[in-house]
Amino acid sequence: MSPSWNERLIVQIGPNAVHAARMRIWPSGVALAEASIAIEGDKDAQPLDSRSAAASESSMGIALRDAINAVSGRGRSITIHLSDVFVTYFVLPWSQSLKGESDWARLAAIHAVRLLDMEATRLQVRVRTARRGAPRLACAVPRTVVEAIRAARPDQGHRIAEVAPHVISAFNAARPILDRHATEHRWILACEDDRVTIGITNAGRWVDIFKAWAAADPQALFAMIEQEALYRGIATPVRALVTPLPWIAAEESFTLPNGFQFQAIGALPSVGTTNEQSLPTARAA
């Protein structure tokens, strides 16, 4: 039997690079090979600005293809975690007038067009399912990003099984905790470099979601959350579920304000120790 049945490919598309790892399923947490490919192009380009971001998205597709080819054998399924820098999120309030998924999809498309001031044909919009009576989380991704992922076409016959935005992965990782504490507000902090996407939930339901640039500065992040909690009338303690923060990884000294409780969640698979020598960092052509 081929050893590929016990392996999977995990790819993280970040703002500036694509990281790929061939992971052993059981025992879990072991990376057999890794590669990191830089995304060339204008680092200041905004993904939703087609005039400046087209070159970066093309380079992202090249980096994705090369990273997968660098770490893999043949015919494996691929899970892709997409950086929140490429995604716009918004929460749709519950409405009894929405009878089915198609109604939710149409409402999300209308909100996305108004929010981003873009034609609907330039966006791919998705709405997450939720319990009856609960708000829904929706997200919009430029079609140029989606097409760049589809066009990557790795050489070894792989299949893209899933593409999950970063904060969705964080929410899925937090779900067991949210289910155990169903009467409390929980903040979900999905951190990437100096960016952070902050989701607010109550009783496991989405309240709001927004982005900030305070992830690299713990005191600025705490102050922003305190202000948001005060503005929204959310009582302390502030209980936050966080993906790895840069100042936590660096073991920097910081003090949580009174009433703050942070709990780490592993939104993305760890790709630390490898059984084989890691492949050198490469760059897209």
Tab-separated table of N, CA and C in Angstrom, residues 98-177:
chain	number	residue	atom	x	y	z
A	98	LEU	N	-36.069	35.324	5.400
A	98	LEU	CA	-35.165	34.534	4.563
A	98	LEU	C	-35.536	33.058	4.701
A	99	LYS	N	-36.053	32.484	3.625
A	99	LYS	CA	-36.629	31.143	3.706
A	99	LYS	C	-35.637	30.024	3.412
A	100	GLY	N	-34.550	30.324	2.725
A	100	GLY	CA	-33.631	29.250	2.356
A	100	GLY	C	-32.237	29.785	2.084
A	101	GLU	N	-31.324	28.869	1.726
A	101	GLU	CA	-29.941	29.253	1.507
A	101	GLU	C	-29.796	30.230	0.348
A	102	SER	N	-30.629	30.104	-0.675
A	102	SER	CA	-30.523	31.014	-1.809
A	102	SER	C	-30.854	32.446	-1.393
A	103	ASP	N	-31.789	32.613	-0.445
A	103	ASP	CA	-32.114	33.951	0.052
A	103	ASP	C	-30.931	34.547	0.806
A	104	TRP	N	-30.290	33.730	1.643
A	104	TRP	CA	-29.112	34.195	2.371
A	104	TRP	C	-27.999	34.573	1.392
A	105	ALA	N	-27.819	33.777	0.352
A	105	ALA	CA	-26.765	34.050	-0.625
A	105	ALA	C	-27.008	35.372	-1.344
A	106	ARG	N	-28.259	35.631	-1.721
A	106	ARG	CA	-28.574	36.895	-2.399
A	106	ARG	C	-28.348	38.088	-1.471
A	107	LEU	N	-28.745	37.948	-0.214
A	107	LEU	CA	-28.536	39.033	0.749
A	107	LEU	C	-27.046	39.291	0.948
A	108	ALA	N	-26.251	38.223	1.061
A	108	ALA	CA	-24.807	38.380	1.243
A	108	ALA	C	-24.170	39.074	0.047
A	109	ALA	N	-24.609	38.720	-1.156
A	109	ALA	CA	-24.063	39.355	-2.359
A	109	ALA	C	-24.369	40.851	-2.371
A	110	ILE	N	-25.584	41.222	-1.968
A	110	ILE	CA	-25.955	42.641	-1.917
A	110	ILE	C	-25.076	43.384	-0.911
A	111	HIS	N	-24.880	42.794	0.275
A	111	HIS	CA	-24.046	43.431	1.299
A	111	HIS	C	-22.611	43.559	0.821
A	112	ALA	N	-22.085	42.528	0.164
A	112	ALA	CA	-20.702	42.558	-0.304
A	112	ALA	C	-20.494	43.666	-1.329
A	113	VAL	N	-21.425	43.805	-2.255
A	113	VAL	CA	-21.314	44.855	-3.278
A	113	VAL	C	-21.334	46.234	-2.633
A	114	ARG	N	-22.238	46.438	-1.673
A	114	ARG	CA	-22.320	47.739	-1.009
A	114	ARG	C	-21.078	48.005	-0.162
A	115	LEU	N	-20.589	46.988	0.510
A	115	LEU	CA	-19.447	47.154	1.404
A	115	LEU	C	-18.162	47.439	0.645
A	116	LEU	N	-17.964	46.742	-0.461
A	116	LEU	CA	-16.697	46.822	-1.185
A	116	LEU	C	-16.758	47.711	-2.418
A	117	ASP	N	-17.953	48.157	-2.783
A	117	ASP	CA	-18.128	49.004	-3.969
A	117	ASP	C	-17.522	48.334	-5.198
A	118	MET	N	-17.873	47.079	-5.376
A	118	MET	CA	-17.401	46.301	-6.516
A	118	MET	C	-18.583	45.584	-7.150
A	119	GLU	N	-18.449	45.263	-8.430
A	119	GLU	CA	-19.477	44.491	-9.111
A	119	GLU	C	-19.533	43.078	-8.540
A	120	ALA	N	-20.732	42.535	-8.477
A	120	ALA	CA	-20.910	41.196	-7.924
A	120	ALA	C	-20.126	40.145	-8.709
A	121	THR	N	-19.953	40.370	-10.001
A	121	THR	CA	-19.243	39.389	-10.828
A	121	THR	C	-17.764	39.307	-10.496
A	122	ARG	N	-17.232	40.288	-9.774
A	122	ARG	CA	-15.819	40.284	-9.408
A	122	ARG	C	-15.571	39.673	-8.044
A	123	LEU	N	-16.624	39.185	-7.417
A	123	LEU	CA	-16.509	38.646	-6.067
A	123	LEU	C	-17.067	37.234	-5.996
A	124	GLN	N	-16.475	36.429	-5.136
A	124	GLN	CA	-17.077	35.151	-4.767
A	124	GLN	C	-17.490	35.252	-3.311
A	125	VAL	N	-18.775	35.128	-3.056
A	125	VAL	CA	-19.339	35.346	-1.726
A	125	VAL	C	-19.888	34.033	-1.189
A	126	ARG	N	-19.587	33.753	0.076
A	126	ARG	CA	-20.074	32.543	0.726
A	126	ARG	C	-20.690	32.890	2.074
A	127	VAL	N	-21.718	32.109	2.470
A	127	VAL	CA	-22.384	32.299	3.750
A	127	VAL	C	-22.296	30.991	4.531
A	128	ARG	N	-21.831	31.078	5.771
A	128	ARG	CA	-21.759	29.878	6.604
A	128	ARG	C	-23.139	29.544	7.154
A	129	THR	N	-23.404	28.261	7.269
A	129	THR	CA	-24.666	27.828	7.861
A	129	THR	C	-24.654	28.114	9.362
A	130	ALA	N	-25.839	28.212	9.938
A	130	ALA	CA	-25.978	28.466	11.372
A	130	ALA	C	-27.328	27.949	11.823
A	131	ARG	N	-27.475	27.849	13.133
A	131	ARG	CA	-28.755	27.407	13.692
A	131	ARG	C	-29.846	28.428	13.380
A	132	ARG	N	-31.067	27.953	13.327
A	132	ARG	CA	-32.192	28.850	13.087
A	132	ARG	C	-32.237	29.927	14.165
A	133	GLY	N	-32.410	31.161	13.745
A	133	GLY	CA	-32.455	32.272	14.683
A	133	GLY	C	-31.112	32.915	14.937
A	134	ALA	N	-30.042	32.346	14.392
A	134	ALA	CA	-28.700	32.872	14.645
A	134	ALA	C	-28.214	33.699	13.463
A	135	PRO	N	-27.423	34.748	13.719
A	135	PRO	CA	-26.796	35.489	12.622
A	135	PRO	C	-25.854	34.583	11.831
A	136	ARG	N	-25.550	35.000	10.625
A	136	ARG	CA	-24.672	34.214	9.758
A	136	ARG	C	-23.406	35.001	9.438
A	137	LEU	N	-22.285	34.301	9.400
A	137	LEU	CA	-21.033	34.911	8.948
A	137	LEU	C	-20.916	34.727	7.445
A	138	ALA	N	-20.621	35.821	6.754
A	138	ALA	CA	-20.409	35.769	5.308
A	138	ALA	C	-19.010	36.285	4.990
A	139	CYS	N	-18.483	35.845	3.855
A	139	CYS	CA	-17.167	36.319	3.436
A	139	CYS	C	-17.146	36.507	1.927
A	140	ALA	N	-16.344	37.462	1.497
A	140	ALA	CA	-16.186	37.761	0.078
A	140	ALA	C	-14.704	37.714	-0.279
A	141	VAL	N	-14.406	37.040	-1.388
A	141	VAL	CA	-13.037	36.917	-1.893
A	141	VAL	C	-13.030	37.359	-3.351
A	142	PRO	N	-12.064	38.159	-3.770
A	142	PRO	CA	-12.006	38.528	-5.189
A	142	PRO	C	-11.878	37.284	-6.070
A	143	ARG	N	-12.600	37.269	-7.158
A	143	ARG	CA	-12.528	36.121	-8.062
A	143	ARG	C	-11.126	35.936	-8.637
A	144	THR	N	-10.352	37.016	-8.729
A	144	THR	CA	-8.976	36.871	-9.212
A	144	THR	C	-8.155	35.997	-8.279
A	145	VAL	N	-8.423	36.074	-6.970
A	145	VAL	CA	-7.722	35.217	-6.006
A	145	VAL	C	-8.153	33.757	-6.186
A	146	VAL	N	-9.468	33.551	-6.304
A	146	VAL	CA	-9.989	32.193	-6.497
A	146	VAL	C	-9.426	31.590	-7.782
A	147	GLU	N	-9.408	32.375	-8.851
A	147	GLU	CA	-8.896	31.867	-10.127
A	147	GLU	C	-7.407	31.577	-10.060
A	148	ALA	N	-6.651	32.381	-9.297
A	148	ALA	CA	-5.218	32.122	-9.149
A	148	ALA	C	-4.975	30.795	-8.443
A	149	ILE	N	-5.808	30.473	-7.453
A	149	ILE	CA	-5.677	29.189	-6.752
A	149	ILE	C	-6.024	28.042	-7.690
A	150	ARG	N	-7.111	28.188	-8.427
A	150	ARG	CA	-7.513	27.120	-9.350
A	150	ARG	C	-6.485	26.915	-10.460
A	151	ALA	N	-5.834	28.000	-10.874
A	151	ALA	CA	-4.892	27.921	-11.996
A	151	ALA	C	-3.520	27.426	-11.581
A	152	ALA	N	-3.314	27.215	-10.261
A	152	ALA	CA	-1.985	26.809	-9.802
A	152	ALA	C	-1.555	25.484	-10.443
A	153	ARG	N	-2.476	24.529	-10.573
A	153	ARG	CA	-2.246	23.277	-11.284
A	153	ARG	C	-0.906	22.609	-10.923
A	154	PRO	N	-0.813	22.056	-9.699
A	154	PRO	CA	0.404	21.320	-9.356
A	154	PRO	C	0.665	20.194	-10.358
A	155	ASP	N	1.938	19.814	-10.499
A	155	ASP	CA	2.342	18.887	-11.551
A	155	ASP	C	2.053	17.418	-11.231
A	156	GLN	N	1.752	17.104	-9.973
A	156	GLN	CA	1.729	15.702	-9.567
A	156	GLN	C	0.323	15.134	-9.394
A	157	GLY	N	-0.678	15.729	-10.008
A	157	GLY	CA	-2.019	15.164	-9.963
A	157	GLY	C	-2.734	15.344	-8.648
A	158	HIS	N	-2.459	16.409	-7.924
A	158	HIS	CA	-3.098	16.633	-6.637
A	158	HIS	C	-4.499	17.199	-6.815
A	159	ARG	N	-5.255	17.120	-5.732
A	159	ARG	CA	-6.637	17.612	-5.725
A	159	ARG	C	-6.818	18.564	-4.555
A	160	ILE	N	-7.315	19.775	-4.837
A	160	ILE	CA	-7.601	20.721	-3.768
A	160	ILE	C	-8.924	20.336	-3.128
A	161	ALA	N	-8.856	19.843	-1.888
A	161	ALA	CA	-10.047	19.347	-1.204
A	161	ALA	C	-10.794	20.448	-0.472
A	162	GLU	N	-10.071	21.462	0.015
A	162	GLU	CA	-10.717	22.493	0.832
A	162	GLU	C	-9.893	23.772	0.780
A	163	VAL	N	-10.594	24.903	0.725
A	163	VAL	CA	-9.963	26.206	0.885
A	163	VAL	C	-10.697	26.909	2.021
A	164	ALA	N	-9.988	27.169	3.120
A	164	ALA	CA	-10.617	27.741	4.307
A	164	ALA	C	-9.929	29.049	4.678
A	165	PRO	N	-10.651	30.166	4.725
A	165	PRO	CA	-10.059	31.406	5.234
A	165	PRO	C	-9.578	31.226	6.675
A	166	HIS	N	-8.575	32.031	7.040
A	166	HIS	CA	-7.898	31.854	8.324
A	166	HIS	C	-8.856	31.933	9.503
A	167	VAL	N	-9.733	32.933	9.531
A	167	VAL	CA	-10.598	33.091	10.691
A	167	VAL	C	-11.631	31.961	10.771
A	168	ILE	N	-12.001	31.383	9.635
A	168	ILE	CA	-12.911	30.227	9.657
A	168	ILE	C	-12.215	29.036	10.305
A	169	SER	N	-10.944	28.841	9.974
A	169	SER	CA	-10.174	27.772	10.618
A	169	SER	C	-10.103	28.010	12.123
A	170	ALA	N	-9.907	29.276	12.531
A	170	ALA	CA	-9.851	29.596	13.956
A	170	ALA	C	-11.186	29.308	14.633
A	171	PHE	N	-12.289	29.673	13.980
A	171	PHE	CA	-13.609	29.428	14.560
A	171	PHE	C	-13.869	27.934	14.695
A	172	ASN	N	-13.487	27.162	13.671
A	172	ASN	CA	-13.673	25.709	13.747
A	172	ASN	C	-12.858	25.116	14.892
A	173	ALA	N	-11.625	25.628	15.082
A	173	ALA	CA	-10.797	25.134	16.183
A	173	ALA	C	-11.387	25.517	17.542
A	174	ALA	N	-12.079	26.656	17.585
A	174	ALA	CA	-12.651	27.135	18.847
A	174	ALA	C	-13.996	26.526	19.154
A	175	ARG	N	-14.610	25.847	18.199
A	175	ARG	CA	-15.976	25.363	18.367
A	175	ARG	C	-16.180	24.527	19.638
A	176	PRO	N	-15.288	23.578	19.993
A	176	PRO	CA	-15.518	22.821	21.231
A	176	PRO	C	-15.576	23.710	22.470
A	177	ILE	N	-14.753	24.763	22.504
A	177	ILE	CA	-14.767	25.678	23.650
A	177	ILE	C	-16.042	26.504	23.645
